[in-house]
Short mmCIF file of N, CA and C in Angstrom, two decimals:
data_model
loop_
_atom_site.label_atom_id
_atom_site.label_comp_id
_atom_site.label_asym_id
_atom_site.label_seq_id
_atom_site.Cartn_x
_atom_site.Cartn_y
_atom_site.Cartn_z
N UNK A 741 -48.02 -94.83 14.15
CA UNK A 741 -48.65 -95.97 13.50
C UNK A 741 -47.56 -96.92 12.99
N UNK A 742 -48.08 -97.91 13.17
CA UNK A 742 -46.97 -99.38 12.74
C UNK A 742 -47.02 -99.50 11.16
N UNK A 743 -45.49 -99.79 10.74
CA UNK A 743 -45.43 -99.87 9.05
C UNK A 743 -45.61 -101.63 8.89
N UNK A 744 -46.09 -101.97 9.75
CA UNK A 744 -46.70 -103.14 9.99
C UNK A 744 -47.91 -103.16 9.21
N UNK A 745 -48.11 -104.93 8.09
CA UNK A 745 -49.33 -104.60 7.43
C UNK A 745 -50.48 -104.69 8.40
N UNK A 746 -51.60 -103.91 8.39
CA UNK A 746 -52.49 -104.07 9.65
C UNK A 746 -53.69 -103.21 9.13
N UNK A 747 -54.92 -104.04 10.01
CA UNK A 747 -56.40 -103.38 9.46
C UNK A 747 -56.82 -102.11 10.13
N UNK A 748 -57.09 -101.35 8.83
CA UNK A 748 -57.64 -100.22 9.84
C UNK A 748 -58.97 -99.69 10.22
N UNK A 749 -59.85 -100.36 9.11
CA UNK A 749 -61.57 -100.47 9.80
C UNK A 749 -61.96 -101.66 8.83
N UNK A 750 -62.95 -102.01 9.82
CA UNK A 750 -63.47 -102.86 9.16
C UNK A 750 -65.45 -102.98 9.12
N UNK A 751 -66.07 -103.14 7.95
CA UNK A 751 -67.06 -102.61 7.20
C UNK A 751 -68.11 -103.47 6.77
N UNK A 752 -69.47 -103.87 7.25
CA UNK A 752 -70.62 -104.90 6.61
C UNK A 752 -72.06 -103.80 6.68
N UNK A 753 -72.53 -104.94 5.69
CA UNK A 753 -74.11 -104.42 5.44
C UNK A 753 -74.68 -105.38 5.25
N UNK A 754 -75.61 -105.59 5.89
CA UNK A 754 -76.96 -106.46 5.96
C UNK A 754 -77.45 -106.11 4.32
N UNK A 755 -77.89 -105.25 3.84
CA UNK A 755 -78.36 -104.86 2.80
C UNK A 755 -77.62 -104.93 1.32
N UNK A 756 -77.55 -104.88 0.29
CA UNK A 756 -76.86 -104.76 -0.87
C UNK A 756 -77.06 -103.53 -1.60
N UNK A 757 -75.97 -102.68 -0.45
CA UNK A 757 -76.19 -101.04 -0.86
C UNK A 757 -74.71 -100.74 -1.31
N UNK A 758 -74.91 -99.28 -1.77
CA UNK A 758 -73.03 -99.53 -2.50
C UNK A 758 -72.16 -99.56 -1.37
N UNK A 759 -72.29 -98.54 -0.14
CA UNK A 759 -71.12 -98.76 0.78
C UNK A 759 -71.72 -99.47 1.80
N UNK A 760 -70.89 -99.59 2.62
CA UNK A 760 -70.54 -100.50 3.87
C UNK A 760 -70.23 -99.85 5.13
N UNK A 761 -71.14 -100.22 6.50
CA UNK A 761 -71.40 -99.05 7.44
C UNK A 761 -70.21 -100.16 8.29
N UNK A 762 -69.21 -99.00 8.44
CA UNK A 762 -67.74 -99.00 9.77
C UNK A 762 -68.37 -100.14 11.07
N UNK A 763 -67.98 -100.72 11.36
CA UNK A 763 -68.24 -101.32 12.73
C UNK A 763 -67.19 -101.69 13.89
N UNK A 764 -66.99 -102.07 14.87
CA UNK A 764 -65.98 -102.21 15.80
C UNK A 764 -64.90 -103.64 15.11
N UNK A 765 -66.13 -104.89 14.67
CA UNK A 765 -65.23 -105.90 14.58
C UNK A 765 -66.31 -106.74 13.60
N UNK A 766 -65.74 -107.46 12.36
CA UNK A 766 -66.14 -108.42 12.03
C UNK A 766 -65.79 -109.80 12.17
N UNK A 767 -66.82 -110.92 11.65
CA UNK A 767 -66.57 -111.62 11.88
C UNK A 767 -67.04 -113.01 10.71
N UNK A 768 -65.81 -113.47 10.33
CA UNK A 768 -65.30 -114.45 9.40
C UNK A 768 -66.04 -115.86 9.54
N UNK A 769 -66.79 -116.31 8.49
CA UNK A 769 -66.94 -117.86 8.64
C UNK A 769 -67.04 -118.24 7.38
N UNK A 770 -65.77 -119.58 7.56
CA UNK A 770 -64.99 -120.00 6.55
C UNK A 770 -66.08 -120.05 5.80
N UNK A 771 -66.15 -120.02 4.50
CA UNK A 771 -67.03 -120.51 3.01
C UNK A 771 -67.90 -119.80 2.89
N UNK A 772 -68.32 -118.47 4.30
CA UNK A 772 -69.09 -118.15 3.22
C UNK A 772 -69.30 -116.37 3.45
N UNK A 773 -67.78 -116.18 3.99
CA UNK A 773 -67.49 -114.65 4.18
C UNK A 773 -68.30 -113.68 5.57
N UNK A 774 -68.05 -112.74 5.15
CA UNK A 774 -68.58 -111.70 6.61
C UNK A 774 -70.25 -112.23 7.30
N UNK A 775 -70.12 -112.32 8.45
CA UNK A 775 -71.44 -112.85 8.94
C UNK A 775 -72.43 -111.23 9.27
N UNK A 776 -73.58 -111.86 8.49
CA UNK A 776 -74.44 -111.02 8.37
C UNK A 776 -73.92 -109.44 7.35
N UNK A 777 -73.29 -109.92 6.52
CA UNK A 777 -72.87 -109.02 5.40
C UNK A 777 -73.85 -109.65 4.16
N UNK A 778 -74.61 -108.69 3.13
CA UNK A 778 -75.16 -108.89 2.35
C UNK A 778 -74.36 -109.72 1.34
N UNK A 779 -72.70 -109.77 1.24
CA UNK A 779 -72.29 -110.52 0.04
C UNK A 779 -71.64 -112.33 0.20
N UNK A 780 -71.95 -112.08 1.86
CA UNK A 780 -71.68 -113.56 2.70
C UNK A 780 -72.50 -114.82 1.36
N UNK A 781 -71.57 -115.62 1.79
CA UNK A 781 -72.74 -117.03 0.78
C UNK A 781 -71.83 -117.73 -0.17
N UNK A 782 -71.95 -119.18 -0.30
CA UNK A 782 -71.02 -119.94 -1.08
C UNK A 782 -71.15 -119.58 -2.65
N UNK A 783 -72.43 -119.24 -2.85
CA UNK A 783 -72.49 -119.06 -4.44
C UNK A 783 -73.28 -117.24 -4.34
N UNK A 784 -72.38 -117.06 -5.56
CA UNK A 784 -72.69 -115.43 -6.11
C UNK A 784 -73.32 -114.62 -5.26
N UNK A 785 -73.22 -113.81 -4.74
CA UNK A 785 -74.69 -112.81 -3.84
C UNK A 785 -73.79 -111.68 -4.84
N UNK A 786 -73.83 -111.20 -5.75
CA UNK A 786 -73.32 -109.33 -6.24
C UNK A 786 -74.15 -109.55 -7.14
N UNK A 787 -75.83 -108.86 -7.06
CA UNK A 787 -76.80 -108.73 -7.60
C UNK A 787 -76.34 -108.72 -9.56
N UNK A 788 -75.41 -107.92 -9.78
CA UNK A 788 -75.56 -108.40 -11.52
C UNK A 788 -74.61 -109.67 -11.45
N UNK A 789 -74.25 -110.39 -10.82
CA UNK A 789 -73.62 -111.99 -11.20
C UNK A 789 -75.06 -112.70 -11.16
N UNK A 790 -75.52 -112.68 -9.86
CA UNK A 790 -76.89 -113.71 -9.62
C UNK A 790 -77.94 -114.05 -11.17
N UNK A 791 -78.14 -112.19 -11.62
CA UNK A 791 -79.22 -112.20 -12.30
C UNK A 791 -78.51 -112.95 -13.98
N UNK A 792 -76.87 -113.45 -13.66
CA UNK A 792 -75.72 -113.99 -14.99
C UNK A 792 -76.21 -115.47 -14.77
N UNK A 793 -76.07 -115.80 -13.96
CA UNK A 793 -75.66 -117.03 -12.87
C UNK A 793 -75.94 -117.34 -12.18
N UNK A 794 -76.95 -117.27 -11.14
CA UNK A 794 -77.13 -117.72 -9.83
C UNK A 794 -76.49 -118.85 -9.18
N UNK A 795 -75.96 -119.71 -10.42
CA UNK A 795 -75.02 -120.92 -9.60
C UNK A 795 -73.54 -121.21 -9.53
N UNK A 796 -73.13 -119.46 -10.01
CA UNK A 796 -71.77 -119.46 -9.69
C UNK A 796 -70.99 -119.66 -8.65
N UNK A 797 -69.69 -120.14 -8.17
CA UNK A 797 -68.86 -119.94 -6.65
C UNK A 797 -68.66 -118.59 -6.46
N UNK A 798 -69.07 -118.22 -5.19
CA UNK A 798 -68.40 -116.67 -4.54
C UNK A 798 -67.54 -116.64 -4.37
N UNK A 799 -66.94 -115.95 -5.75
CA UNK A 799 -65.39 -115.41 -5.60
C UNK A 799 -64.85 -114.42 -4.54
N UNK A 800 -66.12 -113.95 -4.28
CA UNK A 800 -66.17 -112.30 -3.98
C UNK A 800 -67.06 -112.12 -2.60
N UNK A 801 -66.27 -113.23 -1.60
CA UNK A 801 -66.83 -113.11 -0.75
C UNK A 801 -66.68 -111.59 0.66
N UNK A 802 -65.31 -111.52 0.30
CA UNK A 802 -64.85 -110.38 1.48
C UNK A 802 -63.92 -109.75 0.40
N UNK A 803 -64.28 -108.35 0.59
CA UNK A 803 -63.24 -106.91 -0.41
C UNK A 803 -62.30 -106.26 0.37
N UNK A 804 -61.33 -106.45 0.07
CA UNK A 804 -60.39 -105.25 1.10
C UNK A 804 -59.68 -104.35 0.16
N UNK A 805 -59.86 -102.61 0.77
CA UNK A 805 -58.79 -102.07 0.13
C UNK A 805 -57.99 -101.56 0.70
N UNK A 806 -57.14 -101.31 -0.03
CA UNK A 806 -56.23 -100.12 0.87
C UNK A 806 -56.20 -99.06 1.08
N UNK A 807 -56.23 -98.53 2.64
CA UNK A 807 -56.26 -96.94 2.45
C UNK A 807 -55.47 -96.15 2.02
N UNK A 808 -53.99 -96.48 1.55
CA UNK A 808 -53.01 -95.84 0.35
C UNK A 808 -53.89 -95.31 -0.72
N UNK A 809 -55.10 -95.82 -1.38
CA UNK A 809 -55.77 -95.51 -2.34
C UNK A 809 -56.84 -94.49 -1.67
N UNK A 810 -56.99 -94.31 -0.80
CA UNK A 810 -58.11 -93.25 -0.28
C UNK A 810 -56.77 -91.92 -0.03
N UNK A 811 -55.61 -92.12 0.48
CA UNK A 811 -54.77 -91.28 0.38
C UNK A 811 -54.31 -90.26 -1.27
N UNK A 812 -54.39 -91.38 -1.86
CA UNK A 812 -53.87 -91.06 -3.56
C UNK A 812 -55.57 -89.88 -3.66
N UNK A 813 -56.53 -90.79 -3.76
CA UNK A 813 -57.83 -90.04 -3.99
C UNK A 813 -57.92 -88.55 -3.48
N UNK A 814 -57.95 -88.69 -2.28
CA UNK A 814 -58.00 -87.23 -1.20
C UNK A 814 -56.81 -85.99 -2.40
N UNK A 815 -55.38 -86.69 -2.65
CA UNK A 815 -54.77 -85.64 -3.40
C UNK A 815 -55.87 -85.13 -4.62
N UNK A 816 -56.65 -85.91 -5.39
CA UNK A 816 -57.08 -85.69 -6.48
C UNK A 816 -58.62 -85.29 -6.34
N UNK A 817 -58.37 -84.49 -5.03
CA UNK A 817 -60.01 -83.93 -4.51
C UNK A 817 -60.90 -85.04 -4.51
N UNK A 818 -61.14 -86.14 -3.96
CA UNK A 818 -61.68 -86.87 -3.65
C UNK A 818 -61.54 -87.59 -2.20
N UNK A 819 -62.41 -87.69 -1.50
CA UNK A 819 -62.59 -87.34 0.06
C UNK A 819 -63.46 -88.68 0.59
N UNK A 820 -62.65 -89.86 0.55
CA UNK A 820 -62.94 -91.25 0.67
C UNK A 820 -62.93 -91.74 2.22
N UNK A 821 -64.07 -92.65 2.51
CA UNK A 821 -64.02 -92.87 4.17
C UNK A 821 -63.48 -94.63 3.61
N UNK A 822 -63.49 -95.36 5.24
CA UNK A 822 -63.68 -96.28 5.34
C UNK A 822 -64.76 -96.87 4.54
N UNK A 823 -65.30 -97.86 3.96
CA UNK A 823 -67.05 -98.26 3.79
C UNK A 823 -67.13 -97.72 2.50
N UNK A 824 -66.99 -96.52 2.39
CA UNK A 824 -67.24 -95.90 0.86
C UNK A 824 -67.81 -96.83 -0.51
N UNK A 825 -66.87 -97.25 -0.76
CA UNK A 825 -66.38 -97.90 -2.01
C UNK A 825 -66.67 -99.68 -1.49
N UNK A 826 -67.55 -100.05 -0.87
CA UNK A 826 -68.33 -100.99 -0.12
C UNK A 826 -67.27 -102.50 0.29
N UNK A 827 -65.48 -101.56 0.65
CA UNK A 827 -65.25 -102.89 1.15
C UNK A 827 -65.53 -103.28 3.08
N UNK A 828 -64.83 -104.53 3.02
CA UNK A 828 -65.05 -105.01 4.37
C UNK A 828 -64.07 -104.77 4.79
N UNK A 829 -62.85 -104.79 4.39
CA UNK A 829 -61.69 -104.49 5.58
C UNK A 829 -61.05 -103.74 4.53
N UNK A 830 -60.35 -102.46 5.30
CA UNK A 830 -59.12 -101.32 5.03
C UNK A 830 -57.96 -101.69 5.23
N UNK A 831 -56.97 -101.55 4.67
CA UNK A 831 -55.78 -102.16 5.30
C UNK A 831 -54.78 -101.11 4.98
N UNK A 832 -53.51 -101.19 5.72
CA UNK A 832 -52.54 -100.48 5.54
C UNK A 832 -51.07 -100.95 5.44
N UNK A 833 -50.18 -100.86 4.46
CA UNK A 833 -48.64 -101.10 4.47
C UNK A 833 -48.55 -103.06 3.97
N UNK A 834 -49.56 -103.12 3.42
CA UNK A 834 -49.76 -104.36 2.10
C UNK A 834 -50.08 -103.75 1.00
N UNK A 835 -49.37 -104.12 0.00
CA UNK A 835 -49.77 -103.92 -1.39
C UNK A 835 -50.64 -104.70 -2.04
N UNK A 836 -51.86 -104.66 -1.44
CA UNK A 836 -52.94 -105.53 -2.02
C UNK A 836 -52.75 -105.84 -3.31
N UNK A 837 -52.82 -105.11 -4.74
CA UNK A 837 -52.89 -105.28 -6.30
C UNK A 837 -51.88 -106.01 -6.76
N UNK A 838 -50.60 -106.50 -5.82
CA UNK A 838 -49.31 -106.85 -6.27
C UNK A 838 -49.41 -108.44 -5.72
N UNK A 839 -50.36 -108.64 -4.96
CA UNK A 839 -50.78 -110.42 -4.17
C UNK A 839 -50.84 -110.73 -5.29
N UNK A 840 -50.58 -112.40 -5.35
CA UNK A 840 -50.53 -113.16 -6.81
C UNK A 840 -51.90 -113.86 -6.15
N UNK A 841 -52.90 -114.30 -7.22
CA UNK A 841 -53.63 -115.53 -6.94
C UNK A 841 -53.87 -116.32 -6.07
N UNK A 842 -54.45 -117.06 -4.86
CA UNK A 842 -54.43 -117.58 -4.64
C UNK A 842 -53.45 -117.26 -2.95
N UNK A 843 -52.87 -115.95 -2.94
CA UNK A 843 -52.38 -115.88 -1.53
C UNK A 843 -53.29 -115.89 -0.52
N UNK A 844 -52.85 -116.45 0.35
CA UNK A 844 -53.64 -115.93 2.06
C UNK A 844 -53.26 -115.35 2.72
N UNK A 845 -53.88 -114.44 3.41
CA UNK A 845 -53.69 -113.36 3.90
C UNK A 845 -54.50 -114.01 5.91
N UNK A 846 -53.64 -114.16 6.47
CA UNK A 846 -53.88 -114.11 7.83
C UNK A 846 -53.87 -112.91 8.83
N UNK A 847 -55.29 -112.69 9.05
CA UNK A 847 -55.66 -111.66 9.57
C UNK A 847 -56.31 -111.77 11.22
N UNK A 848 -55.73 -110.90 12.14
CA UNK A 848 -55.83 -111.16 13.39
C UNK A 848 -55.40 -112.37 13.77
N UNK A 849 -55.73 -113.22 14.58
CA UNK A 849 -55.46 -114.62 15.33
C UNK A 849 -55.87 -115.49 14.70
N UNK A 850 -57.19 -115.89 13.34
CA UNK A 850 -57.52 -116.39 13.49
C UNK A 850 -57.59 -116.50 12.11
N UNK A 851 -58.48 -115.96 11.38
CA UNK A 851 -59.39 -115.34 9.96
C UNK A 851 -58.40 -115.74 9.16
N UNK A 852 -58.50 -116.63 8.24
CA UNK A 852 -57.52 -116.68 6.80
C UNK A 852 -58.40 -116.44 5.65
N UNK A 853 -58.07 -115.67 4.26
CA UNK A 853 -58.73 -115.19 3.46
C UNK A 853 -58.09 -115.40 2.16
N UNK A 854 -58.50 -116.11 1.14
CA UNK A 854 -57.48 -116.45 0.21
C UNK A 854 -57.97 -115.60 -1.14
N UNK A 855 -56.90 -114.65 -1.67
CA UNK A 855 -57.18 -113.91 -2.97
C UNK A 855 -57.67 -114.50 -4.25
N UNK A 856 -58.99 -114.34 -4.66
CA UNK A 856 -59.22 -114.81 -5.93
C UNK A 856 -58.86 -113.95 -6.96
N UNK A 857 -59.15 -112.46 -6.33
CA UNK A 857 -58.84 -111.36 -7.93
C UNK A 857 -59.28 -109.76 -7.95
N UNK A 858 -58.94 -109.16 -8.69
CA UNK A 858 -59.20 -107.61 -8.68
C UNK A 858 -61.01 -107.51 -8.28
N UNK A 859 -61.33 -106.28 -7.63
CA UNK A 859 -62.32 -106.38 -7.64
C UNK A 859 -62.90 -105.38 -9.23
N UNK A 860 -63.74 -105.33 -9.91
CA UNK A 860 -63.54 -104.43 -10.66
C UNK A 860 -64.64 -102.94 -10.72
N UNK A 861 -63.75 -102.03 -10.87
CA UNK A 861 -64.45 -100.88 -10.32
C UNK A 861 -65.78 -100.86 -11.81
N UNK A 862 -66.98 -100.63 -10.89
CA UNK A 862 -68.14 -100.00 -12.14
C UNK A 862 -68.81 -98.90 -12.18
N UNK A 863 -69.74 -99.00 -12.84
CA UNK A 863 -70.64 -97.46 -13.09
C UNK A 863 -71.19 -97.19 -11.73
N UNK A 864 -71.26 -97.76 -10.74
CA UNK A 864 -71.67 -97.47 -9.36
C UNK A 864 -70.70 -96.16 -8.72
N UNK A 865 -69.49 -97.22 -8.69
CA UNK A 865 -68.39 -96.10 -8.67
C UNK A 865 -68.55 -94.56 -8.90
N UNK A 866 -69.06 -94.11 -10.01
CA UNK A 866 -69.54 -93.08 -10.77
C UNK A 866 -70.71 -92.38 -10.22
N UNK A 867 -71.51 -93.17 -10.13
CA UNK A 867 -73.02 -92.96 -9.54
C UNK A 867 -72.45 -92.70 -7.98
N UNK A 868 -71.57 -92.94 -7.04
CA UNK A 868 -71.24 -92.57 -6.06
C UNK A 868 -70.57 -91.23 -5.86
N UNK A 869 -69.51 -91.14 -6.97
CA UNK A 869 -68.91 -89.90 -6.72
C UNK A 869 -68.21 -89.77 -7.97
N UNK A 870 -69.02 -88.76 -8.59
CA UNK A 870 -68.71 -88.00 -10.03
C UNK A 870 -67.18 -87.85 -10.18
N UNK A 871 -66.91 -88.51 -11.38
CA UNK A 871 -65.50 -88.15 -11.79
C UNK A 871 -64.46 -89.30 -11.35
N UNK A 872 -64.53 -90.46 -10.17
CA UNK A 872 -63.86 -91.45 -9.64
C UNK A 872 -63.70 -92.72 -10.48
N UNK A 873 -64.50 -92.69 -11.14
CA UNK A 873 -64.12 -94.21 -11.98
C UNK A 873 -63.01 -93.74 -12.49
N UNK A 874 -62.32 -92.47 -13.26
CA UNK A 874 -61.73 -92.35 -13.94
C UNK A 874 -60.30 -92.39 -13.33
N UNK A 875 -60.62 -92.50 -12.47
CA UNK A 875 -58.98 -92.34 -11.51
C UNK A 875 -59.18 -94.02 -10.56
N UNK A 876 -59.93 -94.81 -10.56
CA UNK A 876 -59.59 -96.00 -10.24
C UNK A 876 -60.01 -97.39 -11.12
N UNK A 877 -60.03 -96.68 -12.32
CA UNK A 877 -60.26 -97.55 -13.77
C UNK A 877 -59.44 -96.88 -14.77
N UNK A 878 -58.18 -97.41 -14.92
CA UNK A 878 -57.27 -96.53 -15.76
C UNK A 878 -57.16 -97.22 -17.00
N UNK A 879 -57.30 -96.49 -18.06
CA UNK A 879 -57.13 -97.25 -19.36
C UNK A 879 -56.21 -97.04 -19.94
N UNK A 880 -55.00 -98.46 -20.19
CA UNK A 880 -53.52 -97.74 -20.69
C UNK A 880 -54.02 -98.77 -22.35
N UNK A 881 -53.03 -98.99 -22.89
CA UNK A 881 -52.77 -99.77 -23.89
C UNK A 881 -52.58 -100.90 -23.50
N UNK A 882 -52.25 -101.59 -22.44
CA UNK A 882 -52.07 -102.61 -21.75
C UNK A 882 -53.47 -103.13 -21.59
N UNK A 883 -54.40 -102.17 -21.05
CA UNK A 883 -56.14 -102.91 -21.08
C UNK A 883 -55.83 -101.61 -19.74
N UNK A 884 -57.09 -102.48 -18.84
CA UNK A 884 -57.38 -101.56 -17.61
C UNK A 884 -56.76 -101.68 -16.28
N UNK A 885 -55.86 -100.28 -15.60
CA UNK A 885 -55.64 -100.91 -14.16
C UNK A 885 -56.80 -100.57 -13.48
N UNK A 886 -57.04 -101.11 -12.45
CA UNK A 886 -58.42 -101.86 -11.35
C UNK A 886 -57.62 -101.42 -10.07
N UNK A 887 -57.59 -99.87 -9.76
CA UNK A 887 -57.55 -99.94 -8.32
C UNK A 887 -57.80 -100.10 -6.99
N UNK A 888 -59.06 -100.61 -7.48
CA UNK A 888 -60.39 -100.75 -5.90
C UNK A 888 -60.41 -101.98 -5.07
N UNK A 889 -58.94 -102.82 -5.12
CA UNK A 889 -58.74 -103.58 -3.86
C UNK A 889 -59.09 -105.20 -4.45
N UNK A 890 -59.20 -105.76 -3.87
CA UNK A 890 -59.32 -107.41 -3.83
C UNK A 890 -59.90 -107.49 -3.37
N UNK A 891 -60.69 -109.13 -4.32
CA UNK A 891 -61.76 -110.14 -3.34
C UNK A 891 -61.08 -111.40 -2.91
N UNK A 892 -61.59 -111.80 -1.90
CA UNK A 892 -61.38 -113.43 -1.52
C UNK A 892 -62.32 -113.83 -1.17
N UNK A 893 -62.25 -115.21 -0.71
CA UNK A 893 -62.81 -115.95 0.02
C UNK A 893 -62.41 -116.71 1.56
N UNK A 894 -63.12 -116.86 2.04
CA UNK A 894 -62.81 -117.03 3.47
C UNK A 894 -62.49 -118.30 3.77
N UNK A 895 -61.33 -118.81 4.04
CA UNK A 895 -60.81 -119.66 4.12
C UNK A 895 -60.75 -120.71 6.01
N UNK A 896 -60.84 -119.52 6.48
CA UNK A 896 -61.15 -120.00 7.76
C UNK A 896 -61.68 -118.61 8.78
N UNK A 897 -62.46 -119.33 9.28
CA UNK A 897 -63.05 -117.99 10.41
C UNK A 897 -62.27 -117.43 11.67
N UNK A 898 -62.87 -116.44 11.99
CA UNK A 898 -62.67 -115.82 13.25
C UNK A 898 -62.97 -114.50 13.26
N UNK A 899 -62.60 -113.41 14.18
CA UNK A 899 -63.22 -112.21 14.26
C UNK A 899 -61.65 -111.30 13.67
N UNK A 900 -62.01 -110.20 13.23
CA UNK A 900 -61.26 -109.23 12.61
C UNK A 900 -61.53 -107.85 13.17
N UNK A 901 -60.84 -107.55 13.80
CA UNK A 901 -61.05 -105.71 14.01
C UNK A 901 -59.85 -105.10 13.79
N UNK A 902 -60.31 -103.59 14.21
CA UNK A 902 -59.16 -102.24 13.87
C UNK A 902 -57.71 -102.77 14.72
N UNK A 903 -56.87 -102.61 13.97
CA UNK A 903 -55.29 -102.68 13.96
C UNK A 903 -54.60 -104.19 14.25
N UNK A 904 -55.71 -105.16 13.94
CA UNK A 904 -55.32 -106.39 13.57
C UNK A 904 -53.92 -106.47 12.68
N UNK A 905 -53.00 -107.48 12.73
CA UNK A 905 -51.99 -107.69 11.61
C UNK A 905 -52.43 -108.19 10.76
N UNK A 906 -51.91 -108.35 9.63
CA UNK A 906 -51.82 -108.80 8.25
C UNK A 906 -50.55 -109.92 7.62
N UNK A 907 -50.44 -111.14 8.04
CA UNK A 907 -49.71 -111.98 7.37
C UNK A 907 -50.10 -112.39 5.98
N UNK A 908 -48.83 -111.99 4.70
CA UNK A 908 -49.33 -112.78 3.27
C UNK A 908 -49.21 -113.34 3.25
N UNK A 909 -49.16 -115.02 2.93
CA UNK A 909 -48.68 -116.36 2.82
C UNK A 909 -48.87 -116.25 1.18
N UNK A 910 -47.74 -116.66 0.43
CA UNK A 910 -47.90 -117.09 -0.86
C UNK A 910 -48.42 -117.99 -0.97
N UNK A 911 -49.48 -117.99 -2.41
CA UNK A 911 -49.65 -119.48 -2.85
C UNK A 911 -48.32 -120.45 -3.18
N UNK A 912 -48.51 -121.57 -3.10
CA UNK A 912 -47.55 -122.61 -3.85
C UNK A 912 -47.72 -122.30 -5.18
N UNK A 913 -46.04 -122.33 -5.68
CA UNK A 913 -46.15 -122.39 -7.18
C UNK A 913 -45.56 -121.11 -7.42
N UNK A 914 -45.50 -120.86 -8.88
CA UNK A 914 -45.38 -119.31 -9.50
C UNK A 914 -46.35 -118.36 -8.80
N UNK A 915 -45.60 -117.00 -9.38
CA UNK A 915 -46.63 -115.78 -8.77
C UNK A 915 -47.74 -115.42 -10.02
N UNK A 916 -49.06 -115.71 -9.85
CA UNK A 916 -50.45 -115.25 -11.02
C UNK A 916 -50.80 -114.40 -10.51
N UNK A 917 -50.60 -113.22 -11.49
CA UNK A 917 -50.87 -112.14 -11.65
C UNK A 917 -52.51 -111.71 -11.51
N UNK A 918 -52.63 -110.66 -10.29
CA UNK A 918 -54.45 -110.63 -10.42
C UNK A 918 -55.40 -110.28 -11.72
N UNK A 919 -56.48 -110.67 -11.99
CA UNK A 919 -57.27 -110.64 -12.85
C UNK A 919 -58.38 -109.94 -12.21
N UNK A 920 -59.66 -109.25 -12.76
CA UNK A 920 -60.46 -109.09 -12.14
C UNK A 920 -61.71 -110.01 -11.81
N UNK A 921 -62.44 -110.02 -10.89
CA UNK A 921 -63.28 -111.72 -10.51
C UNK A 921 -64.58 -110.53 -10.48
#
């Protein structure tokens, strides 16, 4: 395997269920995320924002994590697929949590995806698999680390599948530190 950053599955649901069923290839359209993915759409689709807001911007259009974190998990008896934890693309040999704000991430030929922010892990998490929030919601004195990957938004379309590359492009400017969106 290439220490090349690169996708290693990629994950949609028609439905707004917690995970996300594996597929061969998705596919990107700018503004308003995975086509035919339940969280696709210019404003809010993550059922407790809507019922906040319904006229918020979708921050949180496409989730990617890394499978480094399904690796860490598996040590700590936890036995994580692709889809699980309901993102759209897996990735490998990017340090997703360390992207500043506002990077793009060029994926396959085509797909650009620009980081808005942590995704933040919740009681779903929990309700999925007993005992996991606690190991990807860490509470230091600092506040909380948020291991469960990044959201963006889709910046430009195209199709995405398994072992696609991964270009970061920095934002212009200083590096902003992720927040959760």
């Amino acid at each position: 395997m290439s220490d090349a950053p690169q996708v290693i599955s990629v994950c949609r649901d028609a439905e707004h269920s917690f995970s996300k069923q594996p597929c061969g290839e998705i596919e990107i359209v700018a503004g308003l995320g995975v086509k035919g993915d339940a969280h696709a759409g210019e404003k809010v689709q993550h059922l407790s924002r809507v019922r906040a807001d319904l006229e918020q911007p979708n921050l949180r259009q496409v989730h990617l994590i890394h499978s480094e974190l399904f690796d860490e998990m598996a040590d700590k008896g936890f036995d994580l697929a692709s889809g699980d934890l309901g993102e759209n693309i897996t990735t490998r040999g990017i340090d997703l949590l360390a992207l500043g704000r506002g990077t793009r991430l060029k994926i396959g030929r085509e797909a650009v995806l620009e980081v808005t922010g942590l995704r933040n892990p919740c009681a779903q998490i929990e309700a999925f698999m007993p005992g996991l929030l606690k190991q990807v919601a860490i509470k230091t004195d600092e506040g909380i680390v948020r291991k469960t990957g990044i959201m963006t938004i889709a910046r430009k379309g195209g199709r995405i599948s398994t072992g696609d590359p991964i270009t970061a492009i920095p934002a212009d400017g200083p590096h902003i530190p992720l927040e959760r969106v």
